[in-house]
GROMACS .gro file of C-alpha atoms in nm:
model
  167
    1UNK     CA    1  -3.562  -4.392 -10.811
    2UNK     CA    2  -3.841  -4.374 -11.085
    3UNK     CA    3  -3.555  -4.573 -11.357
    4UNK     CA    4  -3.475  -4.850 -11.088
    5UNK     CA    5  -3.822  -4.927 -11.045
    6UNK     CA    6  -3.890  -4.953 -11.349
    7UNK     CA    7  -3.633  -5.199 -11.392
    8UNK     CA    8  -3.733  -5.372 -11.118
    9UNK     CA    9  -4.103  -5.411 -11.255
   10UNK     CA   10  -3.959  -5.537 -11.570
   11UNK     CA   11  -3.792  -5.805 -11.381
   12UNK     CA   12  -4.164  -5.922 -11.224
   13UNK     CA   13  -4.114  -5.681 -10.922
   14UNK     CA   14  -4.450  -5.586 -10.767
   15UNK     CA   15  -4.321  -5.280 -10.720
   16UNK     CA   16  -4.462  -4.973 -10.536
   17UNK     CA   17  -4.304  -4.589 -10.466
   18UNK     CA   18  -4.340  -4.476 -10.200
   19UNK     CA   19  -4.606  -4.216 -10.286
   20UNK     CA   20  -4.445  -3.923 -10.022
   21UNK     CA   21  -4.287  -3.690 -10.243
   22UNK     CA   22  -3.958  -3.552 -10.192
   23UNK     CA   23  -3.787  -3.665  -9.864
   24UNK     CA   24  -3.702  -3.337  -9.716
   25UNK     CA   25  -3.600  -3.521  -9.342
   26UNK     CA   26  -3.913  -3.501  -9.146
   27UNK     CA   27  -3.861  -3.843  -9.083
   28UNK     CA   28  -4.107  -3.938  -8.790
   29UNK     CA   29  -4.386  -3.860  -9.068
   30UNK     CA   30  -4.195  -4.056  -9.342
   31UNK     CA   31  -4.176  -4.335  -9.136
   32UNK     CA   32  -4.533  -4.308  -9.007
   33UNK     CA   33  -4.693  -4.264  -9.392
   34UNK     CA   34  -4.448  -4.564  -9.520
   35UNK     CA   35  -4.574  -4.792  -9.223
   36UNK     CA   36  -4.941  -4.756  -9.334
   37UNK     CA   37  -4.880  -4.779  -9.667
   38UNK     CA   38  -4.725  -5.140  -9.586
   39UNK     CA   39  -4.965  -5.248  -9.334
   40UNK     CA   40  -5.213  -5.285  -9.700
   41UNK     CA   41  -4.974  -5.562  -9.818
   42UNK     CA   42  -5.068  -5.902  -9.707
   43UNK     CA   43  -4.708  -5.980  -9.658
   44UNK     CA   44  -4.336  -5.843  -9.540
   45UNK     CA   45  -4.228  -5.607  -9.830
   46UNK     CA   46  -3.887  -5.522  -9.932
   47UNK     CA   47  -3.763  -5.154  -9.827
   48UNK     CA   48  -3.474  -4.985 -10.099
   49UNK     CA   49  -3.351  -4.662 -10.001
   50UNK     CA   50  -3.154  -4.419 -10.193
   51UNK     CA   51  -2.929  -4.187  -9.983
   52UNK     CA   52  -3.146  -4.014  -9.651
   53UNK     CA   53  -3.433  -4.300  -9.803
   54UNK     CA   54  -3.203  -4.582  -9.728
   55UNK     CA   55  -3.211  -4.421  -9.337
   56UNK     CA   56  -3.597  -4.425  -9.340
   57UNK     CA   57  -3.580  -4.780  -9.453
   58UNK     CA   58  -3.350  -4.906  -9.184
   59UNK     CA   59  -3.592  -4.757  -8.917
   60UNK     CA   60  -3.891  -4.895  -9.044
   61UNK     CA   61  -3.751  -5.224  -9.065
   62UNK     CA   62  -3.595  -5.153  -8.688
   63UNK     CA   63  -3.893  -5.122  -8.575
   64UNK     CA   64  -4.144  -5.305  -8.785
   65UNK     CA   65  -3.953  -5.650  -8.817
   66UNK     CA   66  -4.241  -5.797  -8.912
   67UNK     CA   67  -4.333  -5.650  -9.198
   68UNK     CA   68  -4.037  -5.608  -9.376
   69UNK     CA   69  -3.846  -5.886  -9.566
   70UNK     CA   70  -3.555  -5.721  -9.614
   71UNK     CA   71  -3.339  -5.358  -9.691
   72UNK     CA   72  -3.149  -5.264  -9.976
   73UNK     CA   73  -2.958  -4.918  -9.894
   74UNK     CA   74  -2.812  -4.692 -10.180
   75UNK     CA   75  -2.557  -4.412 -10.149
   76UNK     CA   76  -2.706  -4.430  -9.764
   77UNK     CA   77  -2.512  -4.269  -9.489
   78UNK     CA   78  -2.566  -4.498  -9.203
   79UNK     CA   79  -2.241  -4.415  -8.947
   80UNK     CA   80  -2.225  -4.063  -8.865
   81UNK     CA   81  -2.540  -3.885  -9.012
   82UNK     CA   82  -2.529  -3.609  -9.211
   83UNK     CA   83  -2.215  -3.528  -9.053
   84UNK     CA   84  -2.032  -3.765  -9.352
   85UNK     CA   85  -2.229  -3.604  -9.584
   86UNK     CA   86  -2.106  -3.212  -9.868
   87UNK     CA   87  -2.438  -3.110  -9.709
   88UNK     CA   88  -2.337  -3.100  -9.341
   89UNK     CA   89  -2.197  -2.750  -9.425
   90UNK     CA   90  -2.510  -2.583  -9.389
   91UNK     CA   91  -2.615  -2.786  -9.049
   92UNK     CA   92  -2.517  -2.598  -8.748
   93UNK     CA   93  -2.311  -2.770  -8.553
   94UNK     CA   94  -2.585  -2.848  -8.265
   95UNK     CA   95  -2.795  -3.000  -8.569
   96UNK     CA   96  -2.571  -3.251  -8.654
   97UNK     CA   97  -2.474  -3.379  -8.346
   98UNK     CA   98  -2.827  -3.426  -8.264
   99UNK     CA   99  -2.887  -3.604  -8.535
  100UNK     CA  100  -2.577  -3.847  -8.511
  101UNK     CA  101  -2.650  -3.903  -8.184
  102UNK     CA  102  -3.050  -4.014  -8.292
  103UNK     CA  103  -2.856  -4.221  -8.540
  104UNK     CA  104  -2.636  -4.390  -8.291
  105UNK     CA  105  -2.922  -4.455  -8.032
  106UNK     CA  106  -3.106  -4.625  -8.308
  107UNK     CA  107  -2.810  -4.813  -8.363
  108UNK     CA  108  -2.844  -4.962  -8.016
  109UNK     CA  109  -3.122  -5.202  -8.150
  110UNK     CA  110  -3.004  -5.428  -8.418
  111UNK     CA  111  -3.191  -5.443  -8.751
  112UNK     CA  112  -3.348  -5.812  -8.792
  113UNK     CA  113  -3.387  -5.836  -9.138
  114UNK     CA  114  -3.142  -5.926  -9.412
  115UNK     CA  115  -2.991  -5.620  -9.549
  116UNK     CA  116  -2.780  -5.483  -9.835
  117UNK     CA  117  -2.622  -5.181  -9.855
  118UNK     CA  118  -2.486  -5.042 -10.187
  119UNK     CA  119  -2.204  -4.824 -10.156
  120UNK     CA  120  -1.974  -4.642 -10.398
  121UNK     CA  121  -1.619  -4.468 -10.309
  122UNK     CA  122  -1.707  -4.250 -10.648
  123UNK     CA  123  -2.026  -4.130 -10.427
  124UNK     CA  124  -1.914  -3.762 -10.396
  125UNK     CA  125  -2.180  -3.675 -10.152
  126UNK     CA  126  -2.128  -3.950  -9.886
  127UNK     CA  127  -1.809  -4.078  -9.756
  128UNK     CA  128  -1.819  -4.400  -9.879
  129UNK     CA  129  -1.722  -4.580  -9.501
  130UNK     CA  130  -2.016  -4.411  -9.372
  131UNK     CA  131  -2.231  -4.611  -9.574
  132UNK     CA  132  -2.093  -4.958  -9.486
  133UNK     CA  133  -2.317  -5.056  -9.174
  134UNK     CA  134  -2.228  -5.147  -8.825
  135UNK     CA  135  -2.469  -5.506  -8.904
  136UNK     CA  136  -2.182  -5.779  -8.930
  137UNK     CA  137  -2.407  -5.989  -9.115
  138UNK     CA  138  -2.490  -5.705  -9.376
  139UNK     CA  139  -2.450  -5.753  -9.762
  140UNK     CA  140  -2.221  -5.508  -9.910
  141UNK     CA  141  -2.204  -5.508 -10.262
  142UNK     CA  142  -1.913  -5.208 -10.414
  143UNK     CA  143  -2.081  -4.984 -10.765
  144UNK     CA  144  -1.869  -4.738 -10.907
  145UNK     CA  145  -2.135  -4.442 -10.953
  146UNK     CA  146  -2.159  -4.102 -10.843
  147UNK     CA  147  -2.418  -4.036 -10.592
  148UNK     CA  148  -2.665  -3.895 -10.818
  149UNK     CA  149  -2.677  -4.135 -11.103
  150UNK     CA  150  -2.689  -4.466 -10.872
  151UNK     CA  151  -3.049  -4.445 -10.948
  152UNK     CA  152  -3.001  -4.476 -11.304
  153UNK     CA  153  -2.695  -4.703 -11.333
  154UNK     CA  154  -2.729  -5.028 -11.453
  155UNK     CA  155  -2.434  -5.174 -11.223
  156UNK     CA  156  -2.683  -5.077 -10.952
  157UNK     CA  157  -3.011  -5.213 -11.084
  158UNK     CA  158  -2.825  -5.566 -11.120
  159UNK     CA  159  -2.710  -5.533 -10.742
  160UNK     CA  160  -3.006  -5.474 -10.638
  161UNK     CA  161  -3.175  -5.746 -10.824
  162UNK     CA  162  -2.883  -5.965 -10.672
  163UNK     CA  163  -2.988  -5.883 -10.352
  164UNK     CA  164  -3.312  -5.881 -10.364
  165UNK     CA  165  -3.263  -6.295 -10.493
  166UNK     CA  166  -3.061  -6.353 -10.159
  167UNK     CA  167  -3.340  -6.302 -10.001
   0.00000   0.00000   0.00000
């Protein structure tokens, strides 16, 4: 994410990482370290997500309405899980229906924030319909990069500047 955010602070962005590392998927301490690290902003911040990232960023906002001004998914699998992912091959089978079954319980309570998710049928890693969310009023913008270089594509650093103007 390190090439987006750096376009992003050339834009003006008051941009911050997340400071966590590597998202490996313990998620309930991803979302508990990213919650206190926005709770020192005086105001709702804007949460981008790349891929599992995007999913932390949808549950924060799920949950912390408040605080958040808005999402911006990328290359995020939000229908299905893992489960629409290469990577589910080395899940067992118990795994991933756990986890799309988290997914679709969180689903249950609608995101209040504006979001935008960034999708790309090129994505190679996620099936591209999983990442187009269940939010009707979601803004879906179409790249055409491969999953791993949507962080360093310039077709996606103008989308998300696009979206993060809706806003």
């Amino acid at each position: 994410m390190a090439p987006l955010r750096a376009h992003l602070r050339k834009g003006g962005a008051d941009d911050h990482g997340w400071g966590l590392g590597l998202n490996i998927g313990r998620v309930a301490g991803l979302i508990a370290n990213l919650s206190q690290r926005m709770a020192a902003h005086d105001r709702p911040v804007h949460l981008i997500g790349w891929s599992a990232g995007g999913v932390i960023a949808r549950e924060v906002a799920r949950s912390q309405p408040s605080n958040v001004a808005g999402v911006i998914t990328i290359g995020t699998p939000v229908v299905g899980g893992p489960r629409c992912t290469v990577i589910s091959r080395f899940y067992p089978t118990r795994v991933l229906d756990q986890m799309e079954h988290r997914m679709a319980t969180a689903e249950e309570t609608p995101i209040a924030v504006p979001l935008t998710a960034i999708y790309s049928r090129n994505d190679g890693i996620v099936d591209w319909r999983a990442m187009i969310p269940p939010e009707t009023n979601a803004n879906i913008l179409e790249v055409s990069a491969t999953h791993w270089r949507l962080p360093f594509d310039r077709e996606v650093w103008n989308a998300t500047v696009c979206a993060l103007e809706r806003v």
